[in-house]
PDB file of C-alpha atoms in Angstrom:
ATOM      1  CA  MET Y   2      23.342  57.136   6.054  1.00 47.00           C
ATOM      2  CA  LYS Y   3      19.189  56.102   5.567  1.00 46.00           C
ATOM      3  CA  ALA Y   4      20.081  54.986   2.050  1.00 49.00           C
ATOM      4  CA  ARG Y   5      23.343  53.089   3.279  1.00 48.00           C
ATOM      5  CA  PHE Y   6      20.696  51.087   6.353  1.00 44.00           C
ATOM      6  CA  LEU Y   7      17.798  50.554   3.456  1.00 44.00           C
ATOM      7  CA  GLY Y   8      20.201  48.469   1.499  1.00 48.00           C
ATOM      8  CA  PHE Y   9      21.501  47.193   3.979  1.00 43.00           C
ATOM      9  CA  ALA Y  10      18.381  45.834   4.665  1.00 43.00           C
ATOM     10  CA  ALA Y  11      17.757  45.280   1.445  1.00 43.00           C
ATOM     11  CA  ALA Y  12      20.688  42.323   1.621  1.00 45.00           C
ATOM     12  CA  ALA Y  13      19.785  41.559   4.094  1.00 44.00           C
ATOM     13  CA  ALA Y  14      15.965  40.772   3.220  1.00 44.00           C
ATOM     14  CA  VAL Y  15      18.036  39.285   0.248  1.00 42.00           C
ATOM     15  CA  LEU Y  16      20.076  36.421   3.124  1.00 40.00           C
ATOM     16  CA  VAL Y  17      16.990  35.757   4.920  1.00 42.00           C
ATOM     17  CA  SER Y  18      14.515  34.868   1.708  1.00 40.00           C
ATOM     18  CA  ALA Y  19      16.856  32.924  -0.508  1.00 41.00           C
ATOM     19  CA  PRO Y  20      17.286  29.941   2.069  1.00 41.00           C
ATOM     20  CA  GLN Y  21      13.369  29.807   2.607  1.00 44.00           C
ATOM     21  CA  ALA Y  22      12.775  30.685  -1.106  1.00 48.00           C
ATOM     22  CA  HIS Y  23      15.073  27.690  -2.450  1.00 58.00           C
ATOM     23  CA  ALA Y  24      15.436  24.936   1.006  1.00 77.00           C
ATOM     24  CA  GLN Y  25      15.142  22.122   0.897  1.00 84.00           C
ATOM     25  CA  GLN Y  26      11.961  19.424   1.308  1.00 93.00           C
ATOM     26  CA  PHE Y  27      11.681  16.408   2.287  1.00 96.00           C
ATOM     27  CA  VAL Y  28       9.927  13.748   0.849  1.00 98.00           C
ATOM     28  CA  ASN Y  29       9.815  10.784   3.022  1.00 98.00           C
ATOM     29  CA  VAL Y  30       7.713   7.030   1.171  1.00 98.00           C
ATOM     30  CA  LEU Y  31       6.318   4.544   3.385  1.00 98.00           C
ATOM     31  CA  THR Y  32       6.140   1.225   2.209  1.00 97.00           C
ATOM     32  CA  GLY Y  33       5.929  -1.962   3.874  1.00 93.00           C
ATOM     33  CA  GLY Y  34       8.162  -5.016   3.741  1.00 89.00           C
ATOM     34  CA  THR Y  35      11.313  -5.569   2.003  1.00 90.00           C
ATOM     35  CA  SER Y  36       9.327  -9.035   0.346  1.00 84.00           C
ATOM     36  CA  GLY Y  37       6.102  -7.249  -0.694  1.00 87.00           C
ATOM     37  CA  VAL Y  38       5.468  -5.281  -3.577  1.00 90.00           C
ATOM     38  CA  TYR Y  39       4.777  -1.547  -1.631  1.00 95.00           C
ATOM     39  CA  TYR Y  40       8.648  -1.075  -1.332  1.00 96.00           C
ATOM     40  CA  PRO Y  41       9.793  -1.553  -4.655  1.00 96.00           C
ATOM     41  CA  LEU Y  42       6.701   0.431  -6.182  1.00 98.00           C
ATOM     42  CA  GLY Y  43       7.776   3.202  -3.239  1.00 98.00           C
ATOM     43  CA  VAL Y  44      11.911   2.469  -4.154  1.00 98.00           C
ATOM     44  CA  ALA Y  45      10.892   4.075  -7.527  1.00 98.00           C
ATOM     45  CA  ILE Y  46       8.527   6.563  -6.621  1.00 98.00           C
ATOM     46  CA  ALA Y  47      11.339   8.051  -4.434  1.00 98.00           C
ATOM     47  CA  LYS Y  48      13.743   7.675  -7.108  1.00 98.00           C
ATOM     48  CA  ILE Y  49      11.246   9.949  -9.301  1.00 98.00           C
ATOM     49  CA  TYR Y  50      10.684  12.818  -6.847  1.00 98.00           C
ATOM     50  CA  GLY Y  51      14.620  12.521  -5.781  1.00 97.00           C
ATOM     51  CA  ASP Y  52      15.399  12.942  -9.391  1.00 97.00           C
ATOM     52  CA  LYS Y  53      12.837  15.968 -10.940  1.00 97.00           C
ATOM     53  CA  ILE Y  54      11.185  17.714  -7.976  1.00 97.00           C
ATOM     54  CA  PRO Y  55      13.408  21.262  -7.436  1.00 95.00           C
ATOM     55  CA  ASN Y  56      15.314  21.444  -3.672  1.00 95.00           C
ATOM     56  CA  VAL Y  57      13.565  17.386  -3.138  1.00 96.00           C
ATOM     57  CA  LYS Y  58      15.188  14.801  -1.006  1.00 97.00           C
ATOM     58  CA  SER Y  59      13.336  11.634  -0.745  1.00 98.00           C
ATOM     59  CA  GLN Y  60      13.667   8.663   1.355  1.00 98.00           C
ATOM     60  CA  VAL Y  61      11.934   5.201   1.572  1.00 98.00           C
ATOM     61  CA  GLN Y  62      11.084   3.664   4.862  1.00 98.00           C
ATOM     62  CA  ALA Y  63      10.444   0.546   5.041  1.00 97.00           C
ATOM     63  CA  THR Y  64       7.338  -0.753   8.082  1.00 94.00           C
ATOM     64  CA  LYS Y  65       4.656  -2.216   8.556  1.00 90.00           C
ATOM     65  CA  ALA Y  66       2.440  -1.407   5.770  1.00 92.00           C
ATOM     66  CA  SER Y  67      -1.241   0.555   5.553  1.00 94.00           C
ATOM     67  CA  VAL Y  68      -2.034   0.857   9.169  1.00 94.00           C
ATOM     68  CA  GLU Y  69       1.246   2.416  10.465  1.00 96.00           C
ATOM     69  CA  ASN Y  70       0.837   4.048   7.461  1.00 97.00           C
ATOM     70  CA  LEU Y  71      -1.589   5.926   7.852  1.00 98.00           C
ATOM     71  CA  ASN Y  72      -1.268   6.467  11.549  1.00 97.00           C
ATOM     72  CA  LEU Y  73       2.606   8.081  10.749  1.00 98.00           C
ATOM     73  CA  LEU Y  74       1.449   9.783   8.214  1.00 98.00           C
ATOM     74  CA  GLN Y  75      -1.181  11.753  10.564  1.00 98.00           C
ATOM     75  CA  GLN Y  76       1.220  12.499  13.036  1.00 98.00           C
ATOM     76  CA  GLY Y  77       3.641  14.811  10.462  1.00 97.00           C
ATOM     77  CA  ARG Y  78       6.136  10.883   9.897  1.00 98.00           C
ATOM     78  CA  GLY Y  79       5.955  10.735   6.274  1.00 98.00           C
ATOM     79  CA  GLU Y  80       4.503  13.216   2.818  1.00 98.00           C
ATOM     80  CA  ILE Y  81       3.173  10.207   0.695  1.00 98.00           C
ATOM     81  CA  ALA Y  82       2.503   6.392   1.964  1.00 98.00           C
ATOM     82  CA  PHE Y  83       1.107   3.285   0.561  1.00 97.00           C
ATOM     83  CA  THR Y  84      -2.281   1.445   1.801  1.00 95.00           C
ATOM     84  CA  LEU Y  85      -4.880  -0.438   1.257  1.00 92.00           C
ATOM     85  CA  GLY Y  86      -8.884   0.573   0.520  1.00 93.00           C
ATOM     86  CA  ASP Y  87     -10.029  -0.804   3.758  1.00 91.00           C
ATOM     87  CA  SER Y  88      -7.401   0.174   6.317  1.00 93.00           C
ATOM     88  CA  LEU Y  89      -8.117   3.480   4.661  1.00 96.00           C
ATOM     89  CA  LYS Y  90     -11.513   3.896   5.305  1.00 93.00           C
ATOM     90  CA  ALA Y  91     -11.024   2.164   8.616  1.00 94.00           C
ATOM     91  CA  ALA Y  92      -8.529   4.906   9.713  1.00 97.00           C
ATOM     92  CA  TRP Y  93     -11.008   7.439   8.140  1.00 97.00           C
ATOM     93  CA  ASP Y  94     -13.779   6.656  10.459  1.00 96.00           C
ATOM     94  CA  GLY Y  95     -11.469   5.964  13.250  1.00 97.00           C
ATOM     95  CA  ASP Y  96     -11.657   2.170  13.860  1.00 94.00           C
ATOM     96  CA  PRO Y  97     -10.507   1.531  17.157  1.00 94.00           C
ATOM     97  CA  GLU Y  98     -10.388  -2.272  15.947  1.00 89.00           C
ATOM     98  CA  ALA Y  99      -7.883  -1.760  13.092  1.00 91.00           C
ATOM     99  CA  GLY Y 100      -5.555  -0.174  14.624  1.00 91.00           C
ATOM    100  CA  PHE Y 101      -6.825   3.506  14.884  1.00 96.00           C
ATOM    101  CA  LYS Y 102      -7.748   5.403  18.101  1.00 93.00           C
ATOM    102  CA  ALA Y 103      -9.215   8.511  16.028  1.00 97.00           C
ATOM    103  CA  LYS Y 104     -10.173   9.652  12.972  1.00 98.00           C
ATOM    104  CA  LEU Y 105      -7.228  10.492  11.267  1.00 98.00           C
ATOM    105  CA  ASP Y 106      -8.536  13.754   9.636  1.00 98.00           C
ATOM    106  CA  LYS Y 107      -5.539  14.628   7.917  1.00 98.00           C
ATOM    107  CA  LEU Y 108      -5.761  12.405   5.383  1.00 98.00           C
ATOM    108  CA  ARG Y 109      -5.587  13.304   1.695  1.00 98.00           C
ATOM    109  CA  VAL Y 110      -5.735  10.993  -1.445  1.00 98.00           C
ATOM    110  CA  ILE Y 111      -2.956  11.641  -4.155  1.00 98.00           C
ATOM    111  CA  GLY Y 112      -5.149   8.359  -6.295  1.00 97.00           C
ATOM    112  CA  ALA Y 113      -6.332   4.645  -6.477  1.00 95.00           C
ATOM    113  CA  ILE Y 114      -3.554   2.669  -8.167  1.00 96.00           C
ATOM    114  CA  TYR Y 115      -3.932  -1.089  -8.412  1.00 93.00           C
ATOM    115  CA  PRO Y 116      -5.278  -3.277  -7.119  1.00 91.00           C
ATOM    116  CA  ASN Y 117      -4.599  -5.978  -3.930  1.00 89.00           C
ATOM    117  CA  TYR Y 118      -5.283  -9.540  -4.543  1.00 94.00           C
ATOM    118  CA  ILE Y 119      -5.823 -11.720  -1.770  1.00 97.00           C
ATOM    119  CA  GLN Y 120      -3.453 -14.591  -2.145  1.00 98.00           C
ATOM    120  CA  ILE Y 121      -3.580 -17.749   0.256  1.00 98.00           C
ATOM    121  CA  VAL Y 122      -1.213 -20.333  -0.405  1.00 98.00           C
ATOM    122  CA  ALA Y 123      -0.765 -23.165   1.200  1.00 98.00           C
ATOM    123  CA  THR Y 124       2.193 -26.370   0.705  1.00 98.00           C
ATOM    124  CA  ALA Y 125       0.976 -28.945  -1.021  1.00 97.00           C
ATOM    125  CA  GLU Y 126       2.290 -31.223   1.153  1.00 97.00           C
ATOM    126  CA  SER Y 127      -0.495 -29.387   3.507  1.00 98.00           C
ATOM    127  CA  GLY Y 128      -3.451 -30.897   1.519  1.00 97.00           C
ATOM    128  CA  ILE Y 129      -4.953 -26.932   2.405  1.00 98.00           C
ATOM    129  CA  LYS Y 130      -7.181 -27.182  -1.167  1.00 97.00           C
ATOM    130  CA  THR Y 131     -10.087 -24.990  -0.078  1.00 98.00           C
ATOM    131  CA  LEU Y 132     -11.007 -21.823   3.121  1.00 98.00           C
ATOM    132  CA  ALA Y 133     -12.325 -24.807   4.494  1.00 97.00           C
ATOM    133  CA  ASP Y 134      -9.562 -27.002   4.804  1.00 98.00           C
ATOM    134  CA  LEU Y 135      -7.725 -24.378   6.823  1.00 98.00           C
ATOM    135  CA  LYS Y 136      -9.036 -25.286   9.756  1.00 98.00           C
ATOM    136  CA  GLY Y 137      -7.526 -27.092  12.615  1.00 98.00           C
ATOM    137  CA  LYS Y 138      -3.975 -25.828  10.286  1.00 98.00           C
ATOM    138  CA  SER Y 139      -1.544 -23.501  10.908  1.00 98.00           C
ATOM    139  CA  LEU Y 140      -1.829 -20.088   9.082  1.00 98.00           C
ATOM    140  CA  SER Y 141       0.393 -16.871   9.204  1.00 98.00           C
ATOM    141  CA  VAL Y 142      -1.945 -13.757   8.845  1.00 97.00           C
ATOM    142  CA  GLY Y 143       0.867 -11.032   8.381  1.00 93.00           C
ATOM    143  CA  ALA Y 144       1.583  -8.420  10.827  1.00 86.00           C
ATOM    144  CA  PRO Y 145      -0.175  -7.639  14.089  1.00 85.00           C
ATOM    145  CA  LYS Y 146      -2.728  -4.949  12.453  1.00 80.00           C
ATOM    146  CA  SER Y 147      -1.118  -5.122   9.296  1.00 85.00           C
ATOM    147  CA  GLY Y 148      -3.364  -4.540   6.261  1.00 86.00           C
ATOM    148  CA  THR Y 149      -2.877  -8.683   5.189  1.00 92.00           C
ATOM    149  CA  GLU Y 150      -4.272  -8.873   9.003  1.00 92.00           C
ATOM    150  CA  LEU Y 151      -7.370  -7.363   9.068  1.00 91.00           C
ATOM    151  CA  ASN Y 152      -7.900  -8.637   4.941  1.00 94.00           C
ATOM    152  CA  SER Y 153      -7.918 -11.871   6.557  1.00 96.00           C
ATOM    153  CA  ARG Y 154     -10.192 -10.933   9.758  1.00 94.00           C
ATOM    154  CA  ALA Y 155     -12.686 -10.273   6.986  1.00 94.00           C
ATOM    155  CA  ILE Y 156     -12.266 -13.618   4.716  1.00 97.00           C
ATOM    156  CA  LEU Y 157     -12.187 -15.972   7.941  1.00 97.00           C
ATOM    157  CA  LYS Y 158     -15.306 -14.253   8.502  1.00 96.00           C
ATOM    158  CA  ALA Y 159     -16.679 -14.234   5.435  1.00 97.00           C
ATOM    159  CA  ALA Y 160     -16.214 -17.752   5.281  1.00 97.00           C
ATOM    160  CA  GLY Y 161     -17.996 -18.892   8.289  1.00 97.00           C
ATOM    161  CA  MET Y 162     -14.466 -18.887  10.785  1.00 97.00           C
ATOM    162  CA  ASP Y 163     -12.064 -17.165  13.193  1.00 96.00           C
ATOM    163  CA  TYR Y 164      -8.651 -17.313  14.227  1.00 97.00           C
ATOM    164  CA  LYS Y 165      -9.450 -19.987  16.770  1.00 97.00           C
ATOM    165  CA  ASP Y 166     -10.965 -22.231  14.313  1.00 98.00           C
ATOM    166  CA  MET Y 167      -7.216 -22.668  13.887  1.00 97.00           C
ATOM    167  CA  GLY Y 168      -4.313 -24.656  14.526  1.00 97.00           C
ATOM    168  CA  LYS Y 169      -2.279 -21.802  14.977  1.00 97.00           C
ATOM    169  CA  ILE Y 170      -1.708 -18.498  14.082  1.00 98.00           C
ATOM    170  CA  GLU Y 171       1.785 -16.634  13.158  1.00 98.00           C
ATOM    171  CA  TYR Y 172       1.400 -12.801  13.173  1.00 96.00           C
ATOM    172  CA  LEU Y 173       4.509 -12.338  10.499  1.00 95.00           C
ATOM    173  CA  PRO Y 174       5.577 -10.672   7.179  1.00 90.00           C
ATOM    174  CA  PHE Y 175       6.255 -11.976   3.950  1.00 93.00           C
ATOM    175  CA  ALA Y 176       8.900 -13.450   4.528  1.00 93.00           C
ATOM    176  CA  GLU Y 177       8.867 -14.676   7.466  1.00 96.00           C
ATOM    177  CA  SER Y 178       5.982 -16.294   6.559  1.00 97.00           C
ATOM    178  CA  VAL Y 179       7.619 -17.967   3.859  1.00 97.00           C
ATOM    179  CA  ASP Y 180      10.563 -19.417   5.468  1.00 97.00           C
ATOM    180  CA  LEU Y 181       8.901 -21.379   7.898  1.00 98.00           C
ATOM    181  CA  MET Y 182       6.921 -22.495   5.283  1.00 98.00           C
ATOM    182  CA  LYS Y 183       9.837 -23.624   3.740  1.00 97.00           C
ATOM    183  CA  ASN Y 184      10.968 -25.050   6.637  1.00 96.00           C
ATOM    184  CA  ARG Y 185       7.925 -27.656   6.947  1.00 96.00           C
ATOM    185  CA  GLN Y 186       6.837 -24.736   9.725  1.00 97.00           C
ATOM    186  CA  LEU Y 187       3.924 -23.762   8.439  1.00 98.00           C
ATOM    187  CA  ALA Y 188       0.825 -24.637   6.178  1.00 98.00           C
ATOM    188  CA  ALA Y 189       0.105 -21.296   4.629  1.00 98.00           C
ATOM    189  CA  THR Y 190       0.041 -18.687   4.015  1.00 98.00           C
ATOM    190  CA  LEU Y 191      -2.401 -15.287   3.236  1.00 98.00           C
ATOM    191  CA  GLN Y 192      -0.222 -12.309   1.994  1.00 96.00           C
ATOM    192  CA  SER Y 193      -2.517  -9.599   0.383  1.00 92.00           C
ATOM    193  CA  ALA Y 194      -0.489  -7.862  -2.237  1.00 89.00           C
ATOM    194  CA  GLY Y 195       0.184  -7.177  -6.106  1.00 87.00           C
ATOM    195  CA  LEU Y 196       0.148  -9.920  -7.882  1.00 90.00           C
ATOM    196  CA  GLY Y 197       3.213 -11.862  -8.700  1.00 90.00           C
ATOM    197  CA  VAL Y 198       4.863 -11.146  -5.376  1.00 91.00           C
ATOM    198  CA  ALA Y 199       8.386 -11.357  -4.808  1.00 91.00           C
ATOM    199  CA  SER Y 200       7.861 -13.854  -1.643  1.00 94.00           C
ATOM    200  CA  LEU Y 201       5.362 -16.225  -3.257  1.00 96.00           C
ATOM    201  CA  LYS Y 202       7.443 -16.424  -6.230  1.00 96.00           C
ATOM    202  CA  ASP Y 203      10.752 -17.629  -3.941  1.00 96.00           C
ATOM    203  CA  LEU Y 204       8.775 -20.212  -2.405  1.00 97.00           C
ATOM    204  CA  SER Y 205       6.666 -21.535  -5.579  1.00 98.00           C
ATOM    205  CA  ASN Y 206      10.484 -21.578  -7.252  1.00 97.00           C
ATOM    206  CA  SER Y 207      11.391 -23.707  -4.235  1.00 96.00           C
ATOM    207  CA  SER Y 208       8.624 -26.013  -2.561  1.00 95.00           C
ATOM    208  CA  GLU Y 209       5.340 -27.510  -4.860  1.00 97.00           C
ATOM    209  CA  ILE Y 210       2.366 -25.116  -3.362  1.00 98.00           C
ATOM    210  CA  ASN Y 211      -0.851 -24.969  -3.627  1.00 98.00           C
ATOM    211  CA  VAL Y 212      -3.087 -21.693  -4.326  1.00 98.00           C
ATOM    212  CA  VAL Y 213      -6.739 -21.600  -2.457  1.00 98.00           C
ATOM    213  CA  SER Y 214      -9.672 -19.918  -4.215  1.00 98.00           C
ATOM    214  CA  VAL Y 215     -12.249 -17.879  -1.942  1.00 98.00           C
ATOM    215  CA  PRO Y 216     -14.732 -18.273  -4.070  1.00 97.00           C
ATOM    216  CA  LYS Y 217     -17.045 -15.291  -5.184  1.00 96.00           C
ATOM    217  CA  ASP Y 218     -19.656 -16.278  -2.756  1.00 96.00           C
ATOM    218  CA  VAL Y 219     -17.393 -15.144   0.227  1.00 97.00           C
ATOM    219  CA  VAL Y 220     -16.801 -11.740  -1.685  1.00 96.00           C
ATOM    220  CA  ASP Y 221     -19.653 -10.709  -2.040  1.00 95.00           C
ATOM    221  CA  LYS Y 222     -20.361 -11.518   1.927  1.00 95.00           C
ATOM    222  CA  ILE Y 223     -17.831  -8.978   2.909  1.00 92.00           C
ATOM    223  CA  GLY Y 224     -19.012  -6.089   0.058  1.00 86.00           C
ATOM    224  CA  PRO Y 225     -16.667  -2.916  -0.626  1.00 81.00           C
ATOM    225  CA  PRO Y 226     -14.343  -2.439  -1.251  1.00 83.00           C
ATOM    226  CA  PHE Y 227     -13.701  -6.129  -1.528  1.00 90.00           C
ATOM    227  CA  VAL Y 228     -14.326  -7.246  -4.746  1.00 88.00           C
ATOM    228  CA  ALA Y 229     -13.922 -10.612  -6.947  1.00 94.00           C
ATOM    229  CA  GLU Y 230     -11.160 -11.169  -9.172  1.00 94.00           C
ATOM    230  CA  THR Y 231      -9.548 -13.396 -10.249  1.00 97.00           C
ATOM    231  CA  ILE Y 232      -5.304 -14.813  -9.777  1.00 97.00           C
ATOM    232  CA  PRO Y 233      -4.703 -15.864 -13.604  1.00 96.00           C
ATOM    233  CA  ALA Y 234      -3.055 -19.583 -13.823  1.00 97.00           C
ATOM    234  CA  GLY Y 235       1.086 -19.088 -14.124  1.00 96.00           C
ATOM    235  CA  THR Y 236       1.633 -16.945 -11.911  1.00 96.00           C
ATOM    236  CA  TYR Y 237       3.064 -18.457  -9.784  1.00 97.00           C
ATOM    237  CA  LYS Y 238       5.445 -21.536 -10.723  1.00 97.00           C
ATOM    238  CA  GLY Y 239       3.324 -24.342 -10.403  1.00 95.00           C
ATOM    239  CA  GLN Y 240      -0.164 -22.819 -11.124  1.00 97.00           C
ATOM    240  CA  ASP Y 241      -1.593 -24.490 -13.734  1.00 96.00           C
ATOM    241  CA  LYS Y 242      -5.215 -23.387 -13.537  1.00 97.00           C
ATOM    242  CA  ASP Y 243      -7.127 -19.829 -12.993  1.00 98.00           C
ATOM    243  CA  VAL Y 244      -8.132 -18.847  -9.722  1.00 98.00           C
ATOM    244  CA  PRO Y 245     -10.855 -17.104  -8.453  1.00 98.00           C
ATOM    245  CA  THR Y 246     -10.117 -14.925  -5.069  1.00 98.00           C
ATOM    246  CA  ALA Y 247     -10.752 -11.172  -4.156  1.00 97.00           C
ATOM    247  CA  ALA Y 248      -9.011  -7.814  -4.515  1.00 95.00           C
ATOM    248  CA  VAL Y 249      -9.450  -4.798  -2.332  1.00 93.00           C
ATOM    249  CA  ILE Y 250      -7.941  -1.678  -4.350  1.00 92.00           C
ATOM    250  CA  ASN Y 251      -4.421  -0.374  -3.147  1.00 94.00           C
ATOM    251  CA  TYR Y 252      -4.361   4.069  -2.636  1.00 96.00           C
ATOM    252  CA  LEU Y 253      -1.483   6.615  -2.279  1.00 98.00           C
ATOM    253  CA  VAL Y 254      -2.024   9.631   0.967  1.00 98.00           C
ATOM    254  CA  THR Y 255      -0.834  12.254   1.371  1.00 98.00           C
ATOM    255  CA  SER Y 256      -1.899  14.739   4.434  1.00 98.00           C
ATOM    256  CA  THR Y 257      -2.854  18.321   5.029  1.00 98.00           C
ATOM    257  CA  ALA Y 258       0.543  19.044   6.212  1.00 98.00           C
ATOM    258  CA  VAL Y 259       1.516  18.718   2.723  1.00 98.00           C
ATOM    259  CA  SER Y 260       0.912  21.866   0.438  1.00 97.00           C
ATOM    260  CA  ASP Y 261      -0.742  22.228  -3.121  1.00 98.00           C
ATOM    261  CA  ASP Y 262       2.341  22.564  -4.697  1.00 97.00           C
ATOM    262  CA  LEU Y 263       4.277  19.453  -3.807  1.00 98.00           C
ATOM    263  CA  ALA Y 264       1.020  17.442  -3.068  1.00 98.00           C
ATOM    264  CA  TYR Y 265       0.253  18.567  -7.317  1.00 98.00           C
ATOM    265  CA  GLN Y 266       4.282  17.966  -8.628  1.00 98.00           C
ATOM    266  CA  MET Y 267       4.154  14.034  -6.330  1.00 98.00           C
ATOM    267  CA  THR Y 268       0.996  13.282  -7.973  1.00 98.00           C
ATOM    268  CA  LYS Y 269       1.867  14.044 -11.608  1.00 98.00           C
ATOM    269  CA  LEU Y 270       4.887  12.383 -11.025  1.00 98.00           C
ATOM    270  CA  VAL Y 271       3.926   9.088 -10.146  1.00 98.00           C
ATOM    271  CA  PHE Y 272       1.048   9.096 -12.935  1.00 98.00           C
ATOM    272  CA  ASP Y 273       2.838  10.703 -15.667  1.00 98.00           C
ATOM    273  CA  SER Y 274       5.515   7.569 -15.330  1.00 98.00           C
ATOM    274  CA  LEU Y 275       3.334   4.304 -15.316  1.00 98.00           C
ATOM    275  CA  PRO Y 276       6.374   2.975 -17.143  1.00 97.00           C
ATOM    276  CA  ASP Y 277       8.960   3.242 -14.787  1.00 97.00           C
ATOM    277  CA  LEU Y 278       6.607   2.041 -12.133  1.00 97.00           C
ATOM    278  CA  ALA Y 279       5.520  -0.903 -14.075  1.00 96.00           C
ATOM    279  CA  SER Y 280       9.707  -1.101 -14.787  1.00 97.00           C
ATOM    280  CA  ALA Y 281       9.634  -1.660 -11.079  1.00 96.00           C
ATOM    281  CA  HIS Y 282       7.335  -4.499 -10.584  1.00 92.00           C
ATOM    282  CA  ALA Y 283       4.912  -6.618 -12.173  1.00 89.00           C
ATOM    283  CA  ALA Y 284       1.665  -4.944  -9.903  1.00 90.00           C
ATOM    284  CA  GLY Y 285       2.690  -1.244 -11.514  1.00 94.00           C
ATOM    285  CA  LYS Y 286       0.611  -2.173 -14.914  1.00 93.00           C
ATOM    286  CA  GLY Y 287      -2.510  -2.472 -12.539  1.00 92.00           C
ATOM    287  CA  ILE Y 288      -2.431   1.356 -12.607  1.00 96.00           C
ATOM    288  CA  LYS Y 289      -4.411   3.619 -14.277  1.00 96.00           C
ATOM    289  CA  LEU Y 290      -4.587   7.191 -14.586  1.00 98.00           C
ATOM    290  CA  GLU Y 291      -8.005   6.649 -16.023  1.00 96.00           C
ATOM    291  CA  THR Y 292      -9.488   5.180 -12.404  1.00 93.00           C
ATOM    292  CA  ALA Y 293      -7.247   7.370 -10.132  1.00 96.00           C
ATOM    293  CA  ALA Y 294      -9.443   9.253  -8.534  1.00 96.00           C
ATOM    294  CA  ALA Y 295     -12.429   7.266  -8.118  1.00 89.00           C
ATOM    295  CA  GLY Y 296     -14.289   5.808  -5.287  1.00 86.00           C
ATOM    296  CA  SER Y 297     -11.745   7.299  -2.349  1.00 91.00           C
ATOM    297  CA  PRO Y 298     -13.305   6.600   0.885  1.00 91.00           C
ATOM    298  CA  VAL Y 299     -11.158  10.466   1.814  1.00 96.00           C
ATOM    299  CA  PRO Y 300     -10.559  13.227  -0.007  1.00 97.00           C
ATOM    300  CA  LEU Y 301      -8.415  13.799  -2.147  1.00 98.00           C
ATOM    301  CA  HIS Y 302      -6.064  16.476  -2.238  1.00 98.00           C
ATOM    302  CA  PRO Y 303      -6.072  19.874  -3.554  1.00 98.00           C
ATOM    303  CA  GLY Y 304      -2.791  19.035  -5.313  1.00 98.00           C
ATOM    304  CA  ALA Y 305      -4.054  15.860  -6.800  1.00 98.00           C
ATOM    305  CA  ILE Y 306      -7.672  17.709  -7.735  1.00 98.00           C
ATOM    306  CA  LYS Y 307      -5.437  19.667  -9.744  1.00 98.00           C
ATOM    307  CA  TYR Y 308      -3.185  17.245 -11.907  1.00 98.00           C
ATOM    308  CA  PHE Y 309      -7.002  15.540 -12.208  1.00 98.00           C
ATOM    309  CA  LYS Y 310      -8.447  18.592 -13.711  1.00 98.00           C
ATOM    310  CA  GLU Y 311      -5.459  18.982 -16.159  1.00 98.00           C
ATOM    311  CA  LYS Y 312      -5.645  15.650 -17.042  1.00 98.00           C
ATOM    312  CA  GLY Y 313      -9.739  15.850 -17.759  1.00 97.00           C
ATOM    313  CA  VAL Y 314     -10.155  12.987 -15.191  1.00 96.00           C
ATOM    314  CA  LEU Y 315     -12.048  15.210 -13.093  1.00 96.00           C
ATOM    315  CA  LYS Y 316     -14.406  17.822 -14.042  1.00 91.00           C
TER     316      LYS Y 316
END
């Protein structure tokens, strides 16, 4: 009887532990609007995870991007998210003006990815060619408290302006901003995204545009994590010259709720799959393993540290 009881107990233990050993994990990839850059890259990452991480079911969630993504991570409502570097710093600092009621202490970084370029585009008929020309005109600055909107505030402040100097401020995502410009209801839009963002390509293919420069002296007034960059000639139809602007590094971020093993696999599959990400969107070409572990305002996840040490990026 004792032997039979032990046999039953052992069998029961196997039945209980087997589902746990092979339990399905969910990876929710938090991105941005569907017409931005985060979304197509997020779709590519979710597919890679679903195909290559055993027992993982992945999905992509369209969001208002950086600020919302970071708050969702803190709440345990996502496993990996895209964010701008300045939003990430504000979240770690608990900056209420940026949309963070308290320090988001559960955040951990997977790695730095590509730079977001501040792209200010106006309709040619608006006559807007410089930052100063924006005064008195209508401008869309991104969804409220989004990473783009925080960038808008920073750029205008460094240029000696604020929202009160504009004729009208619209708080709209990328695609909606472009729709208004096509209908002559909006003069300009500021979009913080990778080069070749779908919304601005769409606009330039249907309307004459001016890409407005952000001079280096304006960028220097803001300081890190903003750096001076260039939007190369030909990025958008009708843009025949290089345009100076500002850029901010993007990050992939996770949380302390994600296990070291899963974070390791998520990190490895991103940086071992860079050709796939470059195929998903041109901005993916800007992701470099060599700089992935540098400069983050938030600690790296232990799983990411393990991967970067294996690759020799960290000692």
